[in-house]
Amino acid sequence: MDNELRSNIWKFYLLKALSIPFIVPIRILYLLSFGLSFAQIGFMELAAAIVIIVLEIPTGIFADIVGRKNSRLIAYLLSILAFSLMSLGSTATIFILGWAISGAADAFESGAQDALIFDTLKQLDREADYLKLKSRFLVTSTISIILGSIIGAQTYSYNHRLPWYLITLTIIISTLIFLTVKDPSKPTPSKVFRPQITQYFQSFKKSLSDLFVRRILILSIILALPMYVFTTLLSQPYLISRGFSIPSLGVVFAIITGVSGLVAGFSDKIENKLKKRLSFLLIFFSLSALLILLGLSNNQLAIIFVVGFYIIDNFKNIIIDNYLNQSIDSASRATILSLQSFLNNIIISISFVFIGYF
């Protein structure tokens, strides 16, 4: 069994490498090419957010009771359906439906993915390696983002649908690989869930009774908002307003995510030096300063501050994930992580409307 669990590690690396976001630099342009308005694109985001809010906690419970692997597998299958619709669609209705299904996939993934990784390490007595592993996963994902941004922008110029075909293909391959992953959790064989749900609520209440867990959840909400707003609404218009051309966005996004991801890959070493309190102070003061500098910059040098913004955000995500996983009970880990995502989506969805108006 240990050998099967050890093999999970390299499979996780491979799955991260295959998470190639070909659509990052062209998603909005693709939708506009079919005549969608920005209002309709905004409704796509809202539809996905509503689905995530509705499903987030139930899918976390599902992952804790039935198994994290089963939950993640459903996420892969939903993603295949969602991106197939996005690849083949040509109307706002199809795109909204596809994006809503992708929200359902995100809900099934969010509580299960990190729980699956952490529990694998826990059974291997390697919990201390979680922060290091997450940092290395980030480096792997960053390389994938660099390749995806460049390839996505180039293939889009040949065929607008090609980047979507490519990402659908990589999800199918990832699903086949994921089927071989060993689930370290212990799903209940009984189909009568009531005793397990009662046990879950006890574990859930115990985890939330921890003041530090509550603080981490609140911090994750506050700190998630700036990057979500920037990446979803502002990044492309901001970069263009600072002198970058639309064709160059593929390379620009590759540089931004590449440099920031590789630097943030040293998050475990930074946290080991700074420890908890100084790490969070660094995050707060750096994000505040960079937001001000982004507003003051009027030329292409703004890319320096954008990179810094991404570095701090990546560091923040790794630190919060690490401390949250260390502080919660294993029996309700996927559900607590789903609660975190649930709260984030509620606040972000409400804020999205007002920020879009402003």
Short mmCIF file of N, CA, C and O in Angstrom, two decimals, residues 45-46 85 92-93 95 105 112 115 129 148 153 183 250 280 309 351 357:
data_model
loop_
_atom_site.label_atom_id
_atom_site.label_comp_id
_atom_site.label_asym_id
_atom_site.label_seq_id
_atom_site.Cartn_x
_atom_site.Cartn_y
_atom_site.Cartn_z
N GLU A 45 -19.77 34.36 -15.38
CA GLU A 45 -19.04 34.28 -14.11
C GLU A 45 -20.02 34.13 -12.95
O GLU A 45 -19.78 33.36 -12.02
N LEU A 46 -21.14 34.87 -13.02
CA LEU A 46 -22.13 34.81 -11.96
C LEU A 46 -22.77 33.42 -11.90
O LEU A 46 -22.98 32.87 -10.81
N LEU A 85 -18.47 21.72 -24.27
CA LEU A 85 -19.49 22.71 -24.62
C LEU A 85 -18.85 24.04 -25.02
O LEU A 85 -19.27 24.68 -25.99
N ALA A 92 -24.54 32.46 -26.45
CA ALA A 92 -24.38 32.82 -25.05
C ALA A 92 -24.96 31.74 -24.13
O ALA A 92 -24.39 31.42 -23.08
N THR A 93 -26.07 31.15 -24.54
CA THR A 93 -26.72 30.12 -23.72
C THR A 93 -25.80 28.92 -23.48
O THR A 93 -25.66 28.44 -22.35
N PHE A 95 -22.49 28.86 -23.80
CA PHE A 95 -21.31 29.26 -23.04
C PHE A 95 -21.64 29.42 -21.55
O PHE A 95 -20.84 29.04 -20.69
N ALA A 105 -17.71 21.54 -11.47
CA ALA A 105 -16.44 20.80 -11.41
C ALA A 105 -15.52 21.40 -10.36
O ALA A 105 -14.87 20.66 -9.59
N ALA A 112 -11.63 18.39 -2.29
CA ALA A 112 -11.03 17.06 -2.40
C ALA A 112 -9.55 17.09 -2.78
O ALA A 112 -8.77 16.25 -2.33
N ALA A 115 -7.09 17.92 0.11
CA ALA A 115 -7.27 16.88 1.12
C ALA A 115 -6.64 15.56 0.67
O ALA A 115 -6.03 14.84 1.46
N ASP A 129 6.27 17.65 4.78
CA ASP A 129 6.67 17.94 3.39
C ASP A 129 5.57 18.65 2.59
O ASP A 129 5.77 18.97 1.43
N GLY A 148 1.22 27.12 -21.81
CA GLY A 148 -0.16 27.30 -22.20
C GLY A 148 -0.47 28.68 -22.72
O GLY A 148 -1.21 28.84 -23.70
N ALA A 153 -2.16 31.53 -27.25
CA ALA A 153 -2.24 32.75 -28.06
C ALA A 153 -1.91 32.46 -29.52
O ALA A 153 -2.53 33.01 -30.44
N ASP A 183 -6.54 6.27 -3.32
CA ASP A 183 -7.24 7.17 -2.39
C ASP A 183 -6.81 6.83 -0.96
O ASP A 183 -7.09 5.73 -0.47
N GLY A 250 -0.16 36.95 -24.83
CA GLY A 250 0.26 35.58 -24.56
C GLY A 250 1.64 35.53 -23.92
O GLY A 250 1.85 34.88 -22.90
N PHE A 280 2.56 36.54 7.43
CA PHE A 280 1.29 37.22 7.17
C PHE A 280 1.47 38.74 7.10
O PHE A 280 0.80 39.42 6.31
N PHE A 309 2.73 41.35 -7.61
CA PHE A 309 1.38 41.07 -7.12
C PHE A 309 1.09 39.57 -7.18
O PHE A 309 0.55 38.97 -6.24
N SER A 351 -19.33 41.12 -4.26
CA SER A 351 -18.41 42.23 -4.57
C SER A 351 -18.26 42.44 -6.08
O SER A 351 -18.09 43.56 -6.55
N TYR A 357 -19.63 47.58 -11.50
CA TYR A 357 -20.33 48.86 -11.68
C TYR A 357 -19.36 50.02 -11.56
O TYR A 357 -19.35 50.94 -12.37
#
